[in-house]
JSON list of C-alpha atoms in Angstrom, two decimals:
[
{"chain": "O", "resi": 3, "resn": "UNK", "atom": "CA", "xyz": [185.66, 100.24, 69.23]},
{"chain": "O", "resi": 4, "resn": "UNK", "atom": "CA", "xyz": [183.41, 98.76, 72.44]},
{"chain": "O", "resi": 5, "resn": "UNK", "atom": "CA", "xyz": [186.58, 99.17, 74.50]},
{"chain": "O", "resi": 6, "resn": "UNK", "atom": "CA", "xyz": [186.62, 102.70, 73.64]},
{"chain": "O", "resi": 7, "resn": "UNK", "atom": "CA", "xyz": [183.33, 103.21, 74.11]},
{"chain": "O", "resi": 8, "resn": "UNK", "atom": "CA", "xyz": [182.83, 101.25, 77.61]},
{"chain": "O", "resi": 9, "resn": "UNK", "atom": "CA", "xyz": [186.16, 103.75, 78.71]},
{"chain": "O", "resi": 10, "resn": "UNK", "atom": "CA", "xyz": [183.86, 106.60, 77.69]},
{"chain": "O", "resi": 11, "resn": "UNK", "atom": "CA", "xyz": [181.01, 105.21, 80.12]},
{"chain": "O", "resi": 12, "resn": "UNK", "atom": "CA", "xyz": [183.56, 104.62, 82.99]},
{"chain": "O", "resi": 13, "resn": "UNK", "atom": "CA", "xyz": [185.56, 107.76, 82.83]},
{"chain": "O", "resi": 14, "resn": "UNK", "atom": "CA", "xyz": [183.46, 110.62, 83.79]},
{"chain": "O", "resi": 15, "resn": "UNK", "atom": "CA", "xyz": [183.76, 113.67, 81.64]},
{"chain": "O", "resi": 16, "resn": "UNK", "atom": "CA", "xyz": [185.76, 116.58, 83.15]},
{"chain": "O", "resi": 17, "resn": "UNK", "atom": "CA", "xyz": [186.47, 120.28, 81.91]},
{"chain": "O", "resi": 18, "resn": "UNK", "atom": "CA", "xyz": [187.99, 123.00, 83.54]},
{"chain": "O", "resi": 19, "resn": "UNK", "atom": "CA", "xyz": [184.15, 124.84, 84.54]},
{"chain": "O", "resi": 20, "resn": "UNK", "atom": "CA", "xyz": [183.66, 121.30, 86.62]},
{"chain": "O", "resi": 21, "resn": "UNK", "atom": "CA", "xyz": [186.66, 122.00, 89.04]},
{"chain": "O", "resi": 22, "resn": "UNK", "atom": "CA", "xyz": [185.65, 123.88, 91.94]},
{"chain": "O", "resi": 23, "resn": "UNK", "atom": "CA", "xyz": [187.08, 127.12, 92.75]},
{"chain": "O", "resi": 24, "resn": "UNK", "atom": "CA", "xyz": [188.13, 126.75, 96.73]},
{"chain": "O", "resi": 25, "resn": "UNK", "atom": "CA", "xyz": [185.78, 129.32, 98.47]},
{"chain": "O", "resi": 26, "resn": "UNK", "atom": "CA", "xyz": [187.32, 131.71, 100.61]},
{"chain": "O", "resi": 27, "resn": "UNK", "atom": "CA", "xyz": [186.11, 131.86, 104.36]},
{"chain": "O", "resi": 28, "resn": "UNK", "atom": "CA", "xyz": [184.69, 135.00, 105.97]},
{"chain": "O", "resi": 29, "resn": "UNK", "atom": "CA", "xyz": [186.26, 134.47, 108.82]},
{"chain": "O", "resi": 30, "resn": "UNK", "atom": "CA", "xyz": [189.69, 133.80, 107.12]},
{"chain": "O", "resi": 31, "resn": "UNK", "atom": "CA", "xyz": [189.24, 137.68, 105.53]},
{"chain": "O", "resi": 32, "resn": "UNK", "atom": "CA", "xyz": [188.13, 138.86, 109.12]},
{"chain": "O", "resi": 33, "resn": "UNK", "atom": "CA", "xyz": [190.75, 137.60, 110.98]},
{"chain": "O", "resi": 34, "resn": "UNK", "atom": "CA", "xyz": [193.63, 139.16, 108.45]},
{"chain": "O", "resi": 35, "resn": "UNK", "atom": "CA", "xyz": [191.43, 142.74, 109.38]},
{"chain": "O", "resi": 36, "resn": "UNK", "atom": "CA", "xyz": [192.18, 141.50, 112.83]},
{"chain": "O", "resi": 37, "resn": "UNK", "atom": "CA", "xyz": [195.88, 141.39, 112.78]},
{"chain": "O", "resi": 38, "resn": "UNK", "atom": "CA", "xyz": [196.05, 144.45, 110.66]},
{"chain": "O", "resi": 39, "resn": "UNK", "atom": "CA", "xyz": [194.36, 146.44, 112.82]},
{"chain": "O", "resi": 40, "resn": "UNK", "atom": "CA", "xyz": [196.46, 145.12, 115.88]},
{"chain": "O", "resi": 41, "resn": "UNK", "atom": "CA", "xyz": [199.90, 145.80, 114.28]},
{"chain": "O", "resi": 42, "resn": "UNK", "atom": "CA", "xyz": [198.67, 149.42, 113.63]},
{"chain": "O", "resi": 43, "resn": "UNK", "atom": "CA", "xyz": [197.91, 149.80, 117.39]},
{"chain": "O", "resi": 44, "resn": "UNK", "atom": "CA", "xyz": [201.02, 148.20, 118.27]},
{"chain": "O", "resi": 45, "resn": "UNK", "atom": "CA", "xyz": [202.90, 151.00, 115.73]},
{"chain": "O", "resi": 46, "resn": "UNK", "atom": "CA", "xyz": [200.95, 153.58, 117.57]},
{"chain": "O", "resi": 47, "resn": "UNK", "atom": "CA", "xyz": [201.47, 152.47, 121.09]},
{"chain": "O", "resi": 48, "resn": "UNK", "atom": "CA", "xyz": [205.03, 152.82, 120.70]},
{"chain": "O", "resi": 49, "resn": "UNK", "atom": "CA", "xyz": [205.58, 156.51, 120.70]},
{"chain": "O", "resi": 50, "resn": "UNK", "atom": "CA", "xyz": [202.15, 156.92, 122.94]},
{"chain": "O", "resi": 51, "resn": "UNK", "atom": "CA", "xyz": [204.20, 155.01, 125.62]},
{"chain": "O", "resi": 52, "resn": "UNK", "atom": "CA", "xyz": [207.04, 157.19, 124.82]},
{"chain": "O", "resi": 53, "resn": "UNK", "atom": "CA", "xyz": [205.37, 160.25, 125.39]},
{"chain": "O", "resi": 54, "resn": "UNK", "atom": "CA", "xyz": [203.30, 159.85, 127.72]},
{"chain": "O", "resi": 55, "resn": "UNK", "atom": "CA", "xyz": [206.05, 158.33, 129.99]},
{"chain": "O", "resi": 56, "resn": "UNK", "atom": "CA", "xyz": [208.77, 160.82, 128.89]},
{"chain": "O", "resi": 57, "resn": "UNK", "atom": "CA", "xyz": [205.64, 163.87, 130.24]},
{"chain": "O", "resi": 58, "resn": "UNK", "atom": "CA", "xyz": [205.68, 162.08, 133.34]},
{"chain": "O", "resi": 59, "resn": "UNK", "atom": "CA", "xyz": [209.41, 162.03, 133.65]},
{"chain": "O", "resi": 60, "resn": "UNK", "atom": "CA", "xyz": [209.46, 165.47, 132.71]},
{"chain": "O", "resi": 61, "resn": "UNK", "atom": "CA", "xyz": [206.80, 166.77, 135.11]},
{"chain": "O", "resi": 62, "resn": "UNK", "atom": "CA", "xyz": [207.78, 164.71, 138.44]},
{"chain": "O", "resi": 63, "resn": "UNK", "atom": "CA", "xyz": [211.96, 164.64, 138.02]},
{"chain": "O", "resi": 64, "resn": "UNK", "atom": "CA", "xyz": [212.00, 168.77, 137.27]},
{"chain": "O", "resi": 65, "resn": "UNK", "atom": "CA", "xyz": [209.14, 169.76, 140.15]},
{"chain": "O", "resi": 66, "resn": "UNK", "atom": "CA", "xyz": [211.45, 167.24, 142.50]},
{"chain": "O", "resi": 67, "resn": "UNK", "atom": "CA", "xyz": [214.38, 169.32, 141.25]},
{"chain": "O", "resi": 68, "resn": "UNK", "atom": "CA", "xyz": [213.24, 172.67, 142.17]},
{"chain": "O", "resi": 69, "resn": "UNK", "atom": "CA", "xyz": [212.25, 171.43, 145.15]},
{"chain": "O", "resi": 70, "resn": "UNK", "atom": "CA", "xyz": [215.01, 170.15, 146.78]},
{"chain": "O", "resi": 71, "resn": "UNK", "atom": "CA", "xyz": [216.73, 173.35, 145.53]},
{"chain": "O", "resi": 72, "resn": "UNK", "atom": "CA", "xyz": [214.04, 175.69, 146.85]},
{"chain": "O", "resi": 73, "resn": "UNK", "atom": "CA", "xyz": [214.29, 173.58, 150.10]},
{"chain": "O", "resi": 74, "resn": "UNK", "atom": "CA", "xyz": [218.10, 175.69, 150.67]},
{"chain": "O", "resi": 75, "resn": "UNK", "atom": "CA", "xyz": [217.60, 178.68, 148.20]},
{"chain": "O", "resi": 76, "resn": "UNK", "atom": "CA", "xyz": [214.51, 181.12, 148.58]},
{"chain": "O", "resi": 77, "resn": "UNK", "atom": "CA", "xyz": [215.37, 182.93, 145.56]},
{"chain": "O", "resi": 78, "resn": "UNK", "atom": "CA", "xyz": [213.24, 182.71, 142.37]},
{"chain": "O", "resi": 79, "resn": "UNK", "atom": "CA", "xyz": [216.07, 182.61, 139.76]},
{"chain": "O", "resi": 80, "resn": "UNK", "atom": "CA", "xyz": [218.35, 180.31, 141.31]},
{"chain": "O", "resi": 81, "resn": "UNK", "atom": "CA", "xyz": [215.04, 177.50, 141.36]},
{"chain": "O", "resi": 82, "resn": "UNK", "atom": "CA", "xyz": [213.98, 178.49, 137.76]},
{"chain": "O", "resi": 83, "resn": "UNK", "atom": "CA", "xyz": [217.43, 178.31, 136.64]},
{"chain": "O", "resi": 84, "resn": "UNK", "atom": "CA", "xyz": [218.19, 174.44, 138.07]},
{"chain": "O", "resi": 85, "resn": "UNK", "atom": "CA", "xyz": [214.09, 173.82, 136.12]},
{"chain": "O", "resi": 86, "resn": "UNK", "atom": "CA", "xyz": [216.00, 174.70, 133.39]},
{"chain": "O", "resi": 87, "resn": "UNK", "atom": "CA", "xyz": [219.03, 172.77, 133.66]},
{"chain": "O", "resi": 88, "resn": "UNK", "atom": "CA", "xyz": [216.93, 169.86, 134.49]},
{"chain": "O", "resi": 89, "resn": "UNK", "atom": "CA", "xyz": [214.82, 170.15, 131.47]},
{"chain": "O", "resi": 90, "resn": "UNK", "atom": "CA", "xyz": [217.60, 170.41, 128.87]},
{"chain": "O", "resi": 91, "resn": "UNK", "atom": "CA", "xyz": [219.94, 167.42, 130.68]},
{"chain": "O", "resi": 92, "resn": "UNK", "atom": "CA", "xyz": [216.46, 165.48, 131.51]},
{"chain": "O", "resi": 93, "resn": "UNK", "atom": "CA", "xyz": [215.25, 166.14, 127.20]},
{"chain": "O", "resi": 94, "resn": "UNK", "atom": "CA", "xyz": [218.62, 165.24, 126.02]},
{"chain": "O", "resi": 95, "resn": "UNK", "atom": "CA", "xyz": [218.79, 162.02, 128.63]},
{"chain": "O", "resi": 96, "resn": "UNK", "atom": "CA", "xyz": [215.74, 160.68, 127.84]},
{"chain": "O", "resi": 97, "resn": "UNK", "atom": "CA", "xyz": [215.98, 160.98, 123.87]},
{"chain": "O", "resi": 98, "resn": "UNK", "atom": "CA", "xyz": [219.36, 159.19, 124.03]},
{"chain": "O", "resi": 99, "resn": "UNK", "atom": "CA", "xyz": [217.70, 156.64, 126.33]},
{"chain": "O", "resi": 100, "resn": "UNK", "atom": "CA", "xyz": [214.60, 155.98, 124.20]},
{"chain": "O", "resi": 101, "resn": "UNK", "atom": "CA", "xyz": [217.06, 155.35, 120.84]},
{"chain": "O", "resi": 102, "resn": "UNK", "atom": "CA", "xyz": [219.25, 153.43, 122.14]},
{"chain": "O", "resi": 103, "resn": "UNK", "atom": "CA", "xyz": [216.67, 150.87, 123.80]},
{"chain": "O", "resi": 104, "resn": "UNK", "atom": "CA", "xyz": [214.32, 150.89, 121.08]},
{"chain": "O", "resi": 105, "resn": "UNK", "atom": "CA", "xyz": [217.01, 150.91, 118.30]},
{"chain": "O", "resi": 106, "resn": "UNK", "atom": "CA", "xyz": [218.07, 147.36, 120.32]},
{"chain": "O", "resi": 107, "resn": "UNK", "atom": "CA", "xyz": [214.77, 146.00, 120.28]},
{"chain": "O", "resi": 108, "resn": "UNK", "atom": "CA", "xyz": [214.42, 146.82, 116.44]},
{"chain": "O", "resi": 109, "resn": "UNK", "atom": "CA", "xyz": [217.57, 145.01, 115.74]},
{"chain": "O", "resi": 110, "resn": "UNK", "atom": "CA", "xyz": [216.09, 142.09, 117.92]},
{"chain": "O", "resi": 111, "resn": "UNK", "atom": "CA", "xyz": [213.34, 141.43, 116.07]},
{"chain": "O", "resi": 112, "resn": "UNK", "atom": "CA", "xyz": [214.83, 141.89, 112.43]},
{"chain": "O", "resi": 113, "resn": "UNK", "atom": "CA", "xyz": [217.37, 139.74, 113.28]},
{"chain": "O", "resi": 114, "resn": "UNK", "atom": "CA", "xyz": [214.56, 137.12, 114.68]},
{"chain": "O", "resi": 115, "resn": "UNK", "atom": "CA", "xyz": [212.36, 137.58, 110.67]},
{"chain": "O", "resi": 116, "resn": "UNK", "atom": "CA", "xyz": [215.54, 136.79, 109.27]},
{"chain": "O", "resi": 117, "resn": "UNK", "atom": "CA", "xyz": [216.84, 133.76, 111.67]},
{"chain": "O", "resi": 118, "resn": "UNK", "atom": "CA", "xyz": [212.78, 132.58, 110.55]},
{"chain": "O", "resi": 119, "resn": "UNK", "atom": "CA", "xyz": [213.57, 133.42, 107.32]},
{"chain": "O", "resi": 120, "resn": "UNK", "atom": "CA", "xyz": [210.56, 136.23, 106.82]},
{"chain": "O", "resi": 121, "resn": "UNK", "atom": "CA", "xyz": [210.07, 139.54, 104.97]},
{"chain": "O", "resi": 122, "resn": "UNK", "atom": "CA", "xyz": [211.32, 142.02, 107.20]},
{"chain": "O", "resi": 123, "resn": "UNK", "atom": "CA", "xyz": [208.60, 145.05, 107.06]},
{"chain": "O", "resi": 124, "resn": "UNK", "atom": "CA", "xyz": [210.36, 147.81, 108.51]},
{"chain": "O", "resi": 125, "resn": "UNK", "atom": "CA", "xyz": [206.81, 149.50, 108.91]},
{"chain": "O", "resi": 126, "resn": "UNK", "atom": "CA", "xyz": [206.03, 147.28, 111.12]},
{"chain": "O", "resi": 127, "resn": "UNK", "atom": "CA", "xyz": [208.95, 147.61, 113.39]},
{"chain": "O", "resi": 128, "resn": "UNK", "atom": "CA", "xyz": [209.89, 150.18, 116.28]},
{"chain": "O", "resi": 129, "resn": "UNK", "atom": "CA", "xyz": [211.00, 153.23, 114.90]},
{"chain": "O", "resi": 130, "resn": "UNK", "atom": "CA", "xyz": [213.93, 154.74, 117.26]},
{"chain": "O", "resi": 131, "resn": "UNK", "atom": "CA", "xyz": [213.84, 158.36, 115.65]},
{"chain": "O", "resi": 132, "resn": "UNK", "atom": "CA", "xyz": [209.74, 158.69, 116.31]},
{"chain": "O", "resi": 133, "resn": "UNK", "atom": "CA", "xyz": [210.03, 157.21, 120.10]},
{"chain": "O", "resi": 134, "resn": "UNK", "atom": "CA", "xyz": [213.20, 159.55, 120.80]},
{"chain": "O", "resi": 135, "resn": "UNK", "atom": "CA", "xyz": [211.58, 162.76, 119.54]},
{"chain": "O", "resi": 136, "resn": "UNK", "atom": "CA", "xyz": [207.96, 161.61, 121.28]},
{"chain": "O", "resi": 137, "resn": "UNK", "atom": "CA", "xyz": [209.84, 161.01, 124.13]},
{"chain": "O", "resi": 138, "resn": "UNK", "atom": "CA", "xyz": [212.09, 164.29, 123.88]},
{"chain": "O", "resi": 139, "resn": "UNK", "atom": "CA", "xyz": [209.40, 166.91, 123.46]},
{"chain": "O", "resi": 140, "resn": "UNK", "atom": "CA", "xyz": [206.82, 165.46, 126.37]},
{"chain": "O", "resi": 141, "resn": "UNK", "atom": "CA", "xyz": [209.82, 165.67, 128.66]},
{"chain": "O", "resi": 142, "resn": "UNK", "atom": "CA", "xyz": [210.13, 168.86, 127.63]},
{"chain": "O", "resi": 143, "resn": "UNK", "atom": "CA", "xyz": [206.07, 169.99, 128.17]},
{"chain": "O", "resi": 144, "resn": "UNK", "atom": "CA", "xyz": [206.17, 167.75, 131.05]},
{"chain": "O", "resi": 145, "resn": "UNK", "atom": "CA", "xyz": [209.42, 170.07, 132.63]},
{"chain": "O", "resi": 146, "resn": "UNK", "atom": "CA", "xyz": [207.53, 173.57, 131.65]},
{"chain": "O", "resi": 147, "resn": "UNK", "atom": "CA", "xyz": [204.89, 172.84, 133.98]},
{"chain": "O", "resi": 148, "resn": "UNK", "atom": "CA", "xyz": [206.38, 173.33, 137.16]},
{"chain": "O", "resi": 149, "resn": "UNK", "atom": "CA", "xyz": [208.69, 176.23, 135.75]},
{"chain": "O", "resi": 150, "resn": "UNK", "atom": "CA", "xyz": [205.67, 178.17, 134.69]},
{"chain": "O", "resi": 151, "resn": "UNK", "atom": "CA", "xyz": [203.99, 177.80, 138.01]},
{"chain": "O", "resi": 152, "resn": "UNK", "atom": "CA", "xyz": [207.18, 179.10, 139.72]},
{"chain": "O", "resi": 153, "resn": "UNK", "atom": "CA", "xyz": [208.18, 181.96, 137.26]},
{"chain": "O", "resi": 154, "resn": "UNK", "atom": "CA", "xyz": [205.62, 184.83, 138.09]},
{"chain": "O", "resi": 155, "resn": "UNK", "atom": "CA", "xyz": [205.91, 183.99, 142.19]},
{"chain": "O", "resi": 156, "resn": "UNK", "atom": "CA", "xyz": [207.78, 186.09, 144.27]},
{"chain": "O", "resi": 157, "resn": "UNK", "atom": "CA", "xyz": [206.98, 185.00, 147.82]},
{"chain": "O", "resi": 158, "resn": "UNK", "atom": "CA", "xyz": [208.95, 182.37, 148.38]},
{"chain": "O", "resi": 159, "resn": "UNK", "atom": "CA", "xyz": [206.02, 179.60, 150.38]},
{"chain": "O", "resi": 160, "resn": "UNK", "atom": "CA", "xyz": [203.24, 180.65, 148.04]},
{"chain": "O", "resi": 161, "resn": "UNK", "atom": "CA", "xyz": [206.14, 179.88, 145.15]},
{"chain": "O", "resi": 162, "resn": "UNK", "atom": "CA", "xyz": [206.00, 175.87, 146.70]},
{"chain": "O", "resi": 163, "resn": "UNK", "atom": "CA", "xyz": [202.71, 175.92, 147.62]},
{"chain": "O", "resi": 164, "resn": "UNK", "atom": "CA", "xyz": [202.00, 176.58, 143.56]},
{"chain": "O", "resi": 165, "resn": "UNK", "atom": "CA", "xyz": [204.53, 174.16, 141.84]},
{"chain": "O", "resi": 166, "resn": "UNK", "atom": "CA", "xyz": [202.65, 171.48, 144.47]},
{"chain": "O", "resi": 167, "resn": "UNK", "atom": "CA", "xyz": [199.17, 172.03, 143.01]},
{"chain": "O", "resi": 168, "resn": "UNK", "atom": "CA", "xyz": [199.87, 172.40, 139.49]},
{"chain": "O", "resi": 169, "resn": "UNK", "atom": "CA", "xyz": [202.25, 169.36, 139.70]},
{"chain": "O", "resi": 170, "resn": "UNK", "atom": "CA", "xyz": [199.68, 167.62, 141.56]},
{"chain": "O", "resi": 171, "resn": "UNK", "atom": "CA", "xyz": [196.85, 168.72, 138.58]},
{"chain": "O", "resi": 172, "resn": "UNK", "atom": "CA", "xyz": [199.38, 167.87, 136.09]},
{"chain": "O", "resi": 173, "resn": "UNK", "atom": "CA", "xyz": [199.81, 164.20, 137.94]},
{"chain": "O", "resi": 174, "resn": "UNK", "atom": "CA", "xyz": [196.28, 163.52, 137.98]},
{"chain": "O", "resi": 175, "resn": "UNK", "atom": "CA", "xyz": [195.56, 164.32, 134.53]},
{"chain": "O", "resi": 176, "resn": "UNK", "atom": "CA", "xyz": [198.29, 162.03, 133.35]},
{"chain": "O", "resi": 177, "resn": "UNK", "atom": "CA", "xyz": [196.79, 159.45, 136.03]},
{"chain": "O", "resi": 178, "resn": "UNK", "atom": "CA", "xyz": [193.36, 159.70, 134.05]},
{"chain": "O", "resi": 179, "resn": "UNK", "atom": "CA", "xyz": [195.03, 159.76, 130.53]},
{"chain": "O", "resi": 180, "resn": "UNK", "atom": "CA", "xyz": [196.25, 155.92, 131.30]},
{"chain": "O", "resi": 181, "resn": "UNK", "atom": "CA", "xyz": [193.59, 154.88, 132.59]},
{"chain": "O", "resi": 182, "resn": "UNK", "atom": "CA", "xyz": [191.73, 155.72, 129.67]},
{"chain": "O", "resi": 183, "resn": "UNK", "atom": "CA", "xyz": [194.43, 154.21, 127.18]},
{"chain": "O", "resi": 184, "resn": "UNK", "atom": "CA", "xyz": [194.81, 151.30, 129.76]},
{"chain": "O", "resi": 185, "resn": "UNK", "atom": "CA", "xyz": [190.56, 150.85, 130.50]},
{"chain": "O", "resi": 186, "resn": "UNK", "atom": "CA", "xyz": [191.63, 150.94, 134.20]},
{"chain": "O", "resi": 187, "resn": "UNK", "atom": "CA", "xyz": [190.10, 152.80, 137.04]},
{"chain": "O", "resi": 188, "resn": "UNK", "atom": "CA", "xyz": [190.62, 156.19, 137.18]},
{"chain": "O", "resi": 189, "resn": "UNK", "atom": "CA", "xyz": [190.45, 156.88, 140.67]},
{"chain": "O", "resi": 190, "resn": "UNK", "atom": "CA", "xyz": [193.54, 153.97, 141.32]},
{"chain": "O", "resi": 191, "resn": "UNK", "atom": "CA", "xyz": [195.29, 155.22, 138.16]},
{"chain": "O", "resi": 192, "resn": "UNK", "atom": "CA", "xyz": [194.90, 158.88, 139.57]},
{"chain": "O", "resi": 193, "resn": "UNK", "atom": "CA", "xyz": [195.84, 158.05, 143.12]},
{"chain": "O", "resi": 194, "resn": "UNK", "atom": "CA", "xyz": [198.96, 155.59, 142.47]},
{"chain": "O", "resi": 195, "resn": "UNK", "atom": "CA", "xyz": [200.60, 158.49, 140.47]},
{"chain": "O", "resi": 196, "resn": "UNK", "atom": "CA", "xyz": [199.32, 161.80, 142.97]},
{"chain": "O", "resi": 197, "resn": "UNK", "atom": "CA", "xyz": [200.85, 160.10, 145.95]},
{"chain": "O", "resi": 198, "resn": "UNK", "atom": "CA", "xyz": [204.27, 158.92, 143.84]},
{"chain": "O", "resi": 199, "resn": "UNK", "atom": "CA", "xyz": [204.41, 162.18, 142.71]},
{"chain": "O", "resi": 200, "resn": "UNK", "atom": "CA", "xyz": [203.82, 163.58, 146.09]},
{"chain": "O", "resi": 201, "resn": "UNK", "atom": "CA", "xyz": [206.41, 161.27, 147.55]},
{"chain": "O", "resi": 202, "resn": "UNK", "atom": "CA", "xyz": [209.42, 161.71, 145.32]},
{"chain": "O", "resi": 203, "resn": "UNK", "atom": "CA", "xyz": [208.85, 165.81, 145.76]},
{"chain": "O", "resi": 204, "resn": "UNK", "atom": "CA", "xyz": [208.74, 165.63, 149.22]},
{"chain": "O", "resi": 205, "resn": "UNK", "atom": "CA", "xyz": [211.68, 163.03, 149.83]},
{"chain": "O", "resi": 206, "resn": "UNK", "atom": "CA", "xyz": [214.08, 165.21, 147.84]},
{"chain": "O", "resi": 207, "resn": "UNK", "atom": "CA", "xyz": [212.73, 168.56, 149.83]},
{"chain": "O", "resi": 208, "resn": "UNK", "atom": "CA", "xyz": [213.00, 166.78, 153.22]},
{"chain": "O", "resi": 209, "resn": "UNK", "atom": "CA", "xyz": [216.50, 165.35, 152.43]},
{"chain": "O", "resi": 210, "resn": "UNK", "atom": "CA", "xyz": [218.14, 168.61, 150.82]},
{"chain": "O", "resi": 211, "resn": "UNK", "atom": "CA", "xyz": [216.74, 170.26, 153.76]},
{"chain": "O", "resi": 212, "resn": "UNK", "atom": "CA", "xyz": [218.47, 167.74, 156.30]},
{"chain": "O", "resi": 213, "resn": "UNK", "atom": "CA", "xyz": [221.89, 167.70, 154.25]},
{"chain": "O", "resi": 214, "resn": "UNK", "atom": "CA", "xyz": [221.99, 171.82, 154.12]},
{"chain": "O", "resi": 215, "resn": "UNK", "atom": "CA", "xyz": [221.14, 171.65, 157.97]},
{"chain": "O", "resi": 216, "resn": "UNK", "atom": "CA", "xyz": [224.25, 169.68, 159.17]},
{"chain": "O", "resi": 217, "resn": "UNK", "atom": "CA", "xyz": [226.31, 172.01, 157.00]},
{"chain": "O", "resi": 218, "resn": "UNK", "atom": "CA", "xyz": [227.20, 169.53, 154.05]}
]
């Protein structure tokens, strides 16, 4: 009976109330926010990129287009015609282009969860439909541009004087949309893309122009 009791006076008494629930840490819960709120942007940023590149694409490769071919036609149908044809093969080239790269970089990184043994969240991943139809319908706004500016203009110089300035709006607005996304300057974002835009117009108007003058 005195061994019992002097175990009693040794052993401290313990009950589940006594055990200490771990606390959680603030920062723990704000850093989970964190990484939430990243992998949303990242979900986001995917078809944003899409688009806004695919407008770009759109805009610059059609104006170039019409002209080169308003460099050796003066006519108004034969340059809206080729706007045309280079918005529907331009669309249909770019959406095939954006699924099949990001449809390669979603197999990528499931195959990378599963190789680490982790849930694959397929919300999480790039989505190759969303990107190829972001992609397909700012090439598409991105190609009207320049065909609008063209369509009403008889006169064949005031017709290329017109595609150049509403390209050249059209370039700068795009210039200011990523710097905004980007938190760049807007007068280097603006001016990078204006003078590309300028150059790739008036390299494939110079060069049509020397090809149709040595009778290619």
């Amino acid at each position: 009976m005195e061994d019992h009791n002097k175990l009693s006076q040794i052993a401290p008494s313990s009950s589940p109330t006594d055990i200490e629930a771990p606390q959680r840490n603030p920062q723990d819960d704000q850093q989970h926010e964190n990484d939430d709120d990243v992998v949303d942007y990242t979900q986001r940023a995917q078809w944003l990129r899409a688009a806004v590149l695919g407008a770009n694409d759109g805009l610059l490769s059609t104006a170039s287009l019409m002209m080169g071919v308003g460099a050796v036609r003066k006519d108004v149908k034969t340059m809206i015609l080729t706007g045309v044809a280079g918005l529907v093969a331009g669309a249909c080239s770019m959406a095939i282009g954006e699924f099949v790269s990001v449809y390669s970089q979603y197999d990528m990184e499931v195959a990378q969860l599963k190789r680490e043994r982790k849930e694959v969240n397929k919300a999480k991943l790039p989505n190759p439909f969303y990107a190829a139809a972001a992609s397909t319908v700012a090439f598409a706004m991105g190609a009207v541009v320049p065909l609008l500016g063209a369509a009403f203009i008889k006169e064949y110089k005031v017709r290329l004087v017109v595609v150049v300035g509403v390209v050249s709006a059209a370039l700068i607005g795009f210039g200011v949309l990523s710097a905004v996304l980007a938190k760049a300057s807007v007068v280097k974002s603006s001016s990078r893309i204006l003078v590309g835009g300028w150059l790739a117009m008036g390299i494939t108007f110079g060069l049509t122009k020397s090809v149709d003058s040595i009778g290619v």
